[in-house]
mmCIF file of N, CA and C in Angstrom:
data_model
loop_
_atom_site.group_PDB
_atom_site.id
_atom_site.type_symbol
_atom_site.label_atom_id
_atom_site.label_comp_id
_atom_site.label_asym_id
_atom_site.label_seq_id
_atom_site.Cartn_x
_atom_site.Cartn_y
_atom_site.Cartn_z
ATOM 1 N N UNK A 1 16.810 43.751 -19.735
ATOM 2 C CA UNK A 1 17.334 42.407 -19.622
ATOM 3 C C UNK A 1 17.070 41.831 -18.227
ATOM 4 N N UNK A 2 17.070 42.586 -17.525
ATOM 5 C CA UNK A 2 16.912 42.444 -15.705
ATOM 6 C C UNK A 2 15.221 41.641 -15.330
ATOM 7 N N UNK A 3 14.485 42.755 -16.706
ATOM 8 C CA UNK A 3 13.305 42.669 -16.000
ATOM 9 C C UNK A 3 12.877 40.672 -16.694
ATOM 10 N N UNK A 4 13.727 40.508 -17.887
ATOM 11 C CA UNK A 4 13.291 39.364 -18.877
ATOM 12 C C UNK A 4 13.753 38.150 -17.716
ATOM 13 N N UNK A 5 15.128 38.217 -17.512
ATOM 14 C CA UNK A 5 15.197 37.138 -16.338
ATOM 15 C C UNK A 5 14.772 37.083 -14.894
ATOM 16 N N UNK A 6 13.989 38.247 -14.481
ATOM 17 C CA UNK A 6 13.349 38.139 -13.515
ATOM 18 C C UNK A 6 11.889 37.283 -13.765
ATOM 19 N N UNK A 7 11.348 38.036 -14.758
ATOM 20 C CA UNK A 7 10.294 37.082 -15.055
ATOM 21 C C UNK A 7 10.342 35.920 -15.114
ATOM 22 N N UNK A 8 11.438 35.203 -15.908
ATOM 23 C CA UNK A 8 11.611 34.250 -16.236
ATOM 24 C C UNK A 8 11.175 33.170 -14.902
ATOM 25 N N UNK A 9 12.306 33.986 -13.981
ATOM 26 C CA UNK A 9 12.600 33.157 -12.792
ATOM 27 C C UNK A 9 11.129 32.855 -11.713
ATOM 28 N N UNK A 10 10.173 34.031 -12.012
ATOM 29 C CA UNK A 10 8.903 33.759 -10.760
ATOM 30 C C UNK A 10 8.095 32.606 -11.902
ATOM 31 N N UNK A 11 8.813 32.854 -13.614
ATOM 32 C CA UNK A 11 7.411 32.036 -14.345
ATOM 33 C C UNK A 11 8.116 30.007 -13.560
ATOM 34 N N UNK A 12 9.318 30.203 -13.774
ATOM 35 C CA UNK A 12 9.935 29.066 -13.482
ATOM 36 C C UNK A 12 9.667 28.343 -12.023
ATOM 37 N N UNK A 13 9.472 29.384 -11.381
ATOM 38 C CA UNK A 13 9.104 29.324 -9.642
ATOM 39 C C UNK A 13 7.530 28.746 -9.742
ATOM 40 N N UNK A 14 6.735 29.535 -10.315
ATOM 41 C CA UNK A 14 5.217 29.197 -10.967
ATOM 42 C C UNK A 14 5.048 27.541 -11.253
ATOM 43 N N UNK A 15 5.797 27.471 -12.724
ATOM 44 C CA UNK A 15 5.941 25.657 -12.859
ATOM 45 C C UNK A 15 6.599 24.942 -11.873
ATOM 46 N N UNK A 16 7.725 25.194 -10.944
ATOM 47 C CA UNK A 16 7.550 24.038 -9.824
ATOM 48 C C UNK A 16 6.438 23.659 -9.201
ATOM 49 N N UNK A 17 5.815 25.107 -8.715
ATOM 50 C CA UNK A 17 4.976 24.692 -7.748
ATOM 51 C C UNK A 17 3.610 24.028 -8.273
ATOM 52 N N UNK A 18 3.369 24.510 -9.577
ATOM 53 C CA UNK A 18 2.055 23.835 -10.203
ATOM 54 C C UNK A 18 2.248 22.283 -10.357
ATOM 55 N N UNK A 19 3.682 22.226 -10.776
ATOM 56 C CA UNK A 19 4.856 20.707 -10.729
ATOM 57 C C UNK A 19 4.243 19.858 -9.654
ATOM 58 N N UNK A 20 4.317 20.344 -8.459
ATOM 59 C CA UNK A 20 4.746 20.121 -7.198
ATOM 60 C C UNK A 20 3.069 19.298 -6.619
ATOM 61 N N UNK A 21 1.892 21.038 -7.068
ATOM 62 C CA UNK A 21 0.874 20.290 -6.706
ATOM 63 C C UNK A 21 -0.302 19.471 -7.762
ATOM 64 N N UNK A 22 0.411 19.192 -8.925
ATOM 65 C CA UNK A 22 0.138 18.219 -9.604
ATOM 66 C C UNK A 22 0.527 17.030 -9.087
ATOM 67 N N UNK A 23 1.577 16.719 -8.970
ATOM 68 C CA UNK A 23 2.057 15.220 -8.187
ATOM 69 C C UNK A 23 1.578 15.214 -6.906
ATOM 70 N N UNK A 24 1.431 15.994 -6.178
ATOM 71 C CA UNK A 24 0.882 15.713 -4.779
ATOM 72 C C UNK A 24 -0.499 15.399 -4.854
ATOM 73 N N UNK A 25 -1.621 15.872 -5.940
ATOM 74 C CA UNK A 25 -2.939 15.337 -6.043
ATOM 75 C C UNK A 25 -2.706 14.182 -6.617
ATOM 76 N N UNK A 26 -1.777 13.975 -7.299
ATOM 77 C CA UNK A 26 -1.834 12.720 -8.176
ATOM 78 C C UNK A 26 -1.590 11.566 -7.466
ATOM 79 N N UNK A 27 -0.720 11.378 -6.285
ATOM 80 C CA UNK A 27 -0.402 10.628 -4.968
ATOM 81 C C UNK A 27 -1.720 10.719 -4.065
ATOM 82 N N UNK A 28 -2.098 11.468 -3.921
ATOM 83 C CA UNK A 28 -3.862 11.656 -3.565
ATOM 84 C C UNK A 28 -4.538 11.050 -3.776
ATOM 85 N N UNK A 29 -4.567 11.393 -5.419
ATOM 86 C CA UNK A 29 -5.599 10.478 -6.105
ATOM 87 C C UNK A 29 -5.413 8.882 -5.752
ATOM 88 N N UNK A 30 -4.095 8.942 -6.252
ATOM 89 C CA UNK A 30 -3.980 7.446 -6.238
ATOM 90 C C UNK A 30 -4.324 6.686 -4.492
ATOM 91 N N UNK A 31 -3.811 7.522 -3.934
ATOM 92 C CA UNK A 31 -3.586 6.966 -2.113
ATOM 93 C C UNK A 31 -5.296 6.762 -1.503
ATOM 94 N N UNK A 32 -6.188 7.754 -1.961
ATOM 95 C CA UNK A 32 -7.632 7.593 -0.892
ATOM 96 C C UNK A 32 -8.483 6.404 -1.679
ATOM 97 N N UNK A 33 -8.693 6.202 -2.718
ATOM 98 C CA UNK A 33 -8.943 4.521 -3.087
ATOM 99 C C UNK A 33 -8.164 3.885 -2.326
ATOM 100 N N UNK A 34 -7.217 3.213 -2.777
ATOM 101 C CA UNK A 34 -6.335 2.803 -2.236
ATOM 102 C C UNK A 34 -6.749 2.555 -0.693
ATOM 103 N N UNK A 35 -6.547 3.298 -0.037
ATOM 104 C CA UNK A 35 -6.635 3.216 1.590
ATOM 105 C C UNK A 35 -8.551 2.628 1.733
ATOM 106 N N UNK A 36 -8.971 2.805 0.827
ATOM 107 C CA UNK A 36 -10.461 3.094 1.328
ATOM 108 C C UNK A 36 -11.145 1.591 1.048
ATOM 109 N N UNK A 37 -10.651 0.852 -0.354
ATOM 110 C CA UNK A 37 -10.234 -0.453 -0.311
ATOM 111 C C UNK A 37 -9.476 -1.062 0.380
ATOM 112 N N UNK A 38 -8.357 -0.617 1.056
ATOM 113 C CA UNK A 38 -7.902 -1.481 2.082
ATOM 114 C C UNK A 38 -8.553 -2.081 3.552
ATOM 115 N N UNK A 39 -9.234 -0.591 4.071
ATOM 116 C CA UNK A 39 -9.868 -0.750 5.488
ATOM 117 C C UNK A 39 -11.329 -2.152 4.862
ATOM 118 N N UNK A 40 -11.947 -1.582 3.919
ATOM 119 C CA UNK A 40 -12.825 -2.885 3.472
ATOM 120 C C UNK A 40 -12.333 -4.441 3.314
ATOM 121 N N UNK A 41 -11.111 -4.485 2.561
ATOM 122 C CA UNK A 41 -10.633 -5.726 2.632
ATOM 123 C C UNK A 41 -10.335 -6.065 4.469
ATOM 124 N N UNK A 42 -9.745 -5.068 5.286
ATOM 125 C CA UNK A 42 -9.563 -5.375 6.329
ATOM 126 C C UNK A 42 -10.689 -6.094 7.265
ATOM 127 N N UNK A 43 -12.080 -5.857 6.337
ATOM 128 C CA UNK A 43 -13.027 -5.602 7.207
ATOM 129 C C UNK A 43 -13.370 -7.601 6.766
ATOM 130 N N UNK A 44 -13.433 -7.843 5.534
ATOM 131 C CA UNK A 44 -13.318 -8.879 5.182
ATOM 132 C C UNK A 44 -12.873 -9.835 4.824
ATOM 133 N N UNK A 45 -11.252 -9.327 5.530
ATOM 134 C CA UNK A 45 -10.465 -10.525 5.723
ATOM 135 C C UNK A 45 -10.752 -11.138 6.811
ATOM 136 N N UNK A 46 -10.888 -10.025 8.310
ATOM 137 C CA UNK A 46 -11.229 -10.228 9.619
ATOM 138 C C UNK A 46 -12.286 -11.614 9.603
ATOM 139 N N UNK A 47 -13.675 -10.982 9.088
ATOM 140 C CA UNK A 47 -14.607 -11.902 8.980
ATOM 141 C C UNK A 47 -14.353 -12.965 8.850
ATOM 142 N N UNK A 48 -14.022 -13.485 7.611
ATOM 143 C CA UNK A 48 -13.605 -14.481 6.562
ATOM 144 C C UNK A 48 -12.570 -15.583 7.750
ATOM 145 N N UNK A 49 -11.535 -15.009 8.166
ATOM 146 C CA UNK A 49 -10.727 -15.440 9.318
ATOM 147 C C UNK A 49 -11.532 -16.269 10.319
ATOM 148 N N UNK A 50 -12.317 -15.073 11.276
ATOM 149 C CA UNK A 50 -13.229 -15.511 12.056
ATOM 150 C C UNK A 50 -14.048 -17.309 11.618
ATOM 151 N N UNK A 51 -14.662 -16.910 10.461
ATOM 152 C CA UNK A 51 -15.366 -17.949 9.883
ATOM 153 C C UNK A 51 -14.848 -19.231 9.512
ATOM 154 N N UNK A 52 -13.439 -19.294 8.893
ATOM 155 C CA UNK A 52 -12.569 -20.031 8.896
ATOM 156 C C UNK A 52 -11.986 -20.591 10.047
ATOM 157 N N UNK A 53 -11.425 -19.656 11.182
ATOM 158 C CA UNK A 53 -11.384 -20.663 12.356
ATOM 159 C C UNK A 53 -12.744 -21.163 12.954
ATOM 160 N N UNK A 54 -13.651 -20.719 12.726
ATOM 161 C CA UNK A 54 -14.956 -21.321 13.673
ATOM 162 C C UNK A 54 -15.009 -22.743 12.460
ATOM 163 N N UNK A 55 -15.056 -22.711 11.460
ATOM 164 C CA UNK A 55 -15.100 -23.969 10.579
ATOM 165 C C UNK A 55 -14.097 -25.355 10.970
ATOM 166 N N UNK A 56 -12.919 -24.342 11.158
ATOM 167 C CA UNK A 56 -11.920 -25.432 11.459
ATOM 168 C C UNK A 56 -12.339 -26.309 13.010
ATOM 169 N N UNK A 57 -12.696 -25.402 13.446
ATOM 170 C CA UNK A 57 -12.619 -25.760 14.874
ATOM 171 C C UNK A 57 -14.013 -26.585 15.079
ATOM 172 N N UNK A 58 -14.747 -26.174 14.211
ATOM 173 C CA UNK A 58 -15.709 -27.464 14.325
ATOM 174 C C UNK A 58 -15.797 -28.798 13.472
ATOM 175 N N UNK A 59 -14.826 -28.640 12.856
ATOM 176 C CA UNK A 59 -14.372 -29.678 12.027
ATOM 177 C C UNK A 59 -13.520 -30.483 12.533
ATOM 178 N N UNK A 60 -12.775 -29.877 13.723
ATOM 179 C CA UNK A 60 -11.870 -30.785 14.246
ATOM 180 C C UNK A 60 -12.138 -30.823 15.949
ATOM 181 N N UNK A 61 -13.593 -30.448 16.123
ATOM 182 C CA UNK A 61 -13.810 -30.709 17.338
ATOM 183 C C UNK A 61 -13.437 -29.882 18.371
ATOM 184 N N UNK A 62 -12.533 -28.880 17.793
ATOM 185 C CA UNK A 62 -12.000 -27.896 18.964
ATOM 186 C C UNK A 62 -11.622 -26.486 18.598
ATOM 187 N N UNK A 63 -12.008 -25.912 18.697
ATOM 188 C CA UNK A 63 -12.550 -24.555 18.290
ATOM 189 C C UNK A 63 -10.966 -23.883 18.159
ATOM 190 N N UNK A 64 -10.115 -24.181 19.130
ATOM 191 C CA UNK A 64 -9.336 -23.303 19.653
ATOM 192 C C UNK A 64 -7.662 -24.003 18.892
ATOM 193 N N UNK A 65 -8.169 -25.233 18.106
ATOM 194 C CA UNK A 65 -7.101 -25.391 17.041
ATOM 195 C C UNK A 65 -7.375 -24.893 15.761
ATOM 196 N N UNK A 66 -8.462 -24.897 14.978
ATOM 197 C CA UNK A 66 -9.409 -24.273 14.326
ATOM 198 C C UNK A 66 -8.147 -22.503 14.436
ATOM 199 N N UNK A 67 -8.113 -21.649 15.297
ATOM 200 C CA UNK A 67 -7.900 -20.486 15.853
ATOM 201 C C UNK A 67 -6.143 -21.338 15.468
ATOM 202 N N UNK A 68 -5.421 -21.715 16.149
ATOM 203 C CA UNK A 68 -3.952 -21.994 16.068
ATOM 204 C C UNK A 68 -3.452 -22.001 15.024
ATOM 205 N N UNK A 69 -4.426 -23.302 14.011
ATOM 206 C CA UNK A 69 -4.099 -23.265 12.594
ATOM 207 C C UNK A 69 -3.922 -21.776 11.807
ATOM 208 N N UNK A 70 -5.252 -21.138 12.471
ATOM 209 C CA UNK A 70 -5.133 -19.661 10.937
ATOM 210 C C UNK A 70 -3.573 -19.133 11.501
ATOM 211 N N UNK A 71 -3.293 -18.733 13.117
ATOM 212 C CA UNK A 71 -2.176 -18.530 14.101
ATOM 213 C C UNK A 71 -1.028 -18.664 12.979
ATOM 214 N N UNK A 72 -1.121 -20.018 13.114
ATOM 215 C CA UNK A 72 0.230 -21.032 12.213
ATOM 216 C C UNK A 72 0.555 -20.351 10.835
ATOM 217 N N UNK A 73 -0.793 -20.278 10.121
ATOM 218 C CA UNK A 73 -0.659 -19.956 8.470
ATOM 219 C C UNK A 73 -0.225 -18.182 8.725
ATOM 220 N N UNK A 74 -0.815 -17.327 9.326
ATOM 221 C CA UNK A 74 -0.222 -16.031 9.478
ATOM 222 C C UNK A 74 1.273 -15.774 9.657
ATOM 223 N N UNK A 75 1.854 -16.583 11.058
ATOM 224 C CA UNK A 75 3.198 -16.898 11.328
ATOM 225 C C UNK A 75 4.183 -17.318 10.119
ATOM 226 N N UNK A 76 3.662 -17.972 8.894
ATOM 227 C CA UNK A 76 3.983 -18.471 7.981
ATOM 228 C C UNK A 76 4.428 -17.235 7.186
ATOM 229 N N UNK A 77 3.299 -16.509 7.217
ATOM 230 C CA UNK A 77 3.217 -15.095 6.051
ATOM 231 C C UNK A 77 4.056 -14.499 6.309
ATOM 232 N N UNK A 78 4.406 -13.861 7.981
ATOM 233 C CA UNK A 78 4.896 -13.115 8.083
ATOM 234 C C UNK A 78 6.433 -12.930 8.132
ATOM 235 N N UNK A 79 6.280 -14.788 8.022
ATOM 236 C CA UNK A 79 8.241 -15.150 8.089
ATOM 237 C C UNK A 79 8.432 -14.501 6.447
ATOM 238 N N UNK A 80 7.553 -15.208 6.006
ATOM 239 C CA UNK A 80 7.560 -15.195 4.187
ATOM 240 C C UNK A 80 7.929 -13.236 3.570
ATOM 241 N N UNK A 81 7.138 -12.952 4.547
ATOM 242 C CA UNK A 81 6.977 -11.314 3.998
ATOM 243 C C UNK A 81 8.539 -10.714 4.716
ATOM 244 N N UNK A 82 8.523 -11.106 5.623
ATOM 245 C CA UNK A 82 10.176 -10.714 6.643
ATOM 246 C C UNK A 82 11.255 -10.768 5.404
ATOM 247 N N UNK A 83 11.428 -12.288 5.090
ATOM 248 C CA UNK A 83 12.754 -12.422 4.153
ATOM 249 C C UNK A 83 12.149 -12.210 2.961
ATOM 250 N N UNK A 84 11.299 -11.201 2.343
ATOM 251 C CA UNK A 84 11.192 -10.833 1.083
ATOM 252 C C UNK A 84 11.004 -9.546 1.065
ATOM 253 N N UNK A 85 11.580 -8.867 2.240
ATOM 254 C CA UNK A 85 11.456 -7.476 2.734
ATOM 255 C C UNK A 85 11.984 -6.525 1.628
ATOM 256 N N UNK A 86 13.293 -6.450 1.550
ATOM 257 C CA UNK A 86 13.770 -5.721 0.362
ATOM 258 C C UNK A 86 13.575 -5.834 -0.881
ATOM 259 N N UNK A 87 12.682 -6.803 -1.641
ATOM 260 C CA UNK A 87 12.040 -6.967 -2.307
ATOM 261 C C UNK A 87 11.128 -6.255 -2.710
ATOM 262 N N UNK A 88 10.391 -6.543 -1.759
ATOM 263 C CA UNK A 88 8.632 -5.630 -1.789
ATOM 264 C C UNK A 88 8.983 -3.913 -1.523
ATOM 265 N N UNK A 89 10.222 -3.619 -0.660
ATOM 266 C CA UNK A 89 10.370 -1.664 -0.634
ATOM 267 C C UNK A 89 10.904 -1.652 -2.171
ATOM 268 N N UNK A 90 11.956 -2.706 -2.830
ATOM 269 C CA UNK A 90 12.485 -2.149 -4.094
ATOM 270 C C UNK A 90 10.922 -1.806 -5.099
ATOM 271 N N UNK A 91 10.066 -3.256 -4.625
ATOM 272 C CA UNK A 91 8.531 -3.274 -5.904
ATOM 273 C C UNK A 91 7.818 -2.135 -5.546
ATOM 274 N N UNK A 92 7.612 -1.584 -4.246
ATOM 275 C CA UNK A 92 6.721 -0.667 -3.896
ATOM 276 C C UNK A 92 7.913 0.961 -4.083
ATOM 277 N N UNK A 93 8.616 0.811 -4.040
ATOM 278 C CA UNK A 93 9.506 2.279 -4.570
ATOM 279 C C UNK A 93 9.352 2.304 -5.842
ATOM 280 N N UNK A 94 9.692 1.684 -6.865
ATOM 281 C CA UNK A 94 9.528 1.454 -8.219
ATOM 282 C C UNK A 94 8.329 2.237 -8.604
ATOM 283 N N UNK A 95 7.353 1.060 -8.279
ATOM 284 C CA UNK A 95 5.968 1.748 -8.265
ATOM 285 C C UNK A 95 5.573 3.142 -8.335
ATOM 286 N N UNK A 96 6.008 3.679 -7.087
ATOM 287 C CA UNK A 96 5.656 5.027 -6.738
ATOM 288 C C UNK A 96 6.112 5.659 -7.340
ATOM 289 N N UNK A 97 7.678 5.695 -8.021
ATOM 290 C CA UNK A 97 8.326 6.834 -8.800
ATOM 291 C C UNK A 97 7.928 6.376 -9.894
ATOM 292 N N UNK A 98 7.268 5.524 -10.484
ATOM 293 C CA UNK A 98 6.799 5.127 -11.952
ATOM 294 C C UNK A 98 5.346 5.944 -11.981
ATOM 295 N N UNK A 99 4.650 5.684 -11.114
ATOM 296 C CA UNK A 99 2.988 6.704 -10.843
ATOM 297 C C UNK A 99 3.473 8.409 -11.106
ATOM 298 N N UNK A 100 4.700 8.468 -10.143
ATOM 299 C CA UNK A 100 4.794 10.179 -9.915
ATOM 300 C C UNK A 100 5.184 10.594 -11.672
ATOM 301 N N UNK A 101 6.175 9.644 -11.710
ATOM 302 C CA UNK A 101 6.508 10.923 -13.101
ATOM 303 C C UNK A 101 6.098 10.138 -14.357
ATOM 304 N N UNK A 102 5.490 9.226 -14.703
ATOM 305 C CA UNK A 102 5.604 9.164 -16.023
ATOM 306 C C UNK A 102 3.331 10.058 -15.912
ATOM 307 N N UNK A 103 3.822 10.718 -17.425
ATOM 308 C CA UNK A 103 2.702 11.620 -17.323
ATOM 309 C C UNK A 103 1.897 11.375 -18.358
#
């Protein structure tokens, strides 16, 4: 009987950890896309920015309002993203425990 629940217990020890590094590749998986599309968008938002204030700024004669304006619209975002803070950890927690366990 000793030896049946001993087994039991390393087979049970066994499925956590296979548990364990199933979800951790699976957060993997999901995370290096993820990140690898982000630095690209980073790369072409930057640009895009750049191009947009040089547009503005020659559109309005001065390069360096052109530059204030994008300034302005960011300042905008970031008020926007501030007071929708607990929002976006409740959408992005959700998320994550919805990826980890449903199988």
């Amino acid at each position: 009987m000793i030896d049946l629940i001993k087994d039991y217990a390393e087979k049970k020890i066994e499925l956590v950890k296979l548990d364990a590094t199933e979800k951790s590749l699976k957060i993997i998986g999901v995370s290096v896309p993820v990140m690898i599309i982000s630095v690209l968008a980073i790369f072409f938002i930057f640009l895009l920015n750049v191009s947009l204030g040089l547009f503005l700024g020659n559109w309005l004669h001065n390069f360096a309002y052109g530059f204030l304006i994008l300034a302005g619209f960011y300042l905008l975002l970031i008020l926007l993203v501030f007071l929708m803070r607990n929002y976006i950890k409740k959408f992005i927690t959700n998320k994550a425990i919805e990826t980890l366990f449903n199988d």
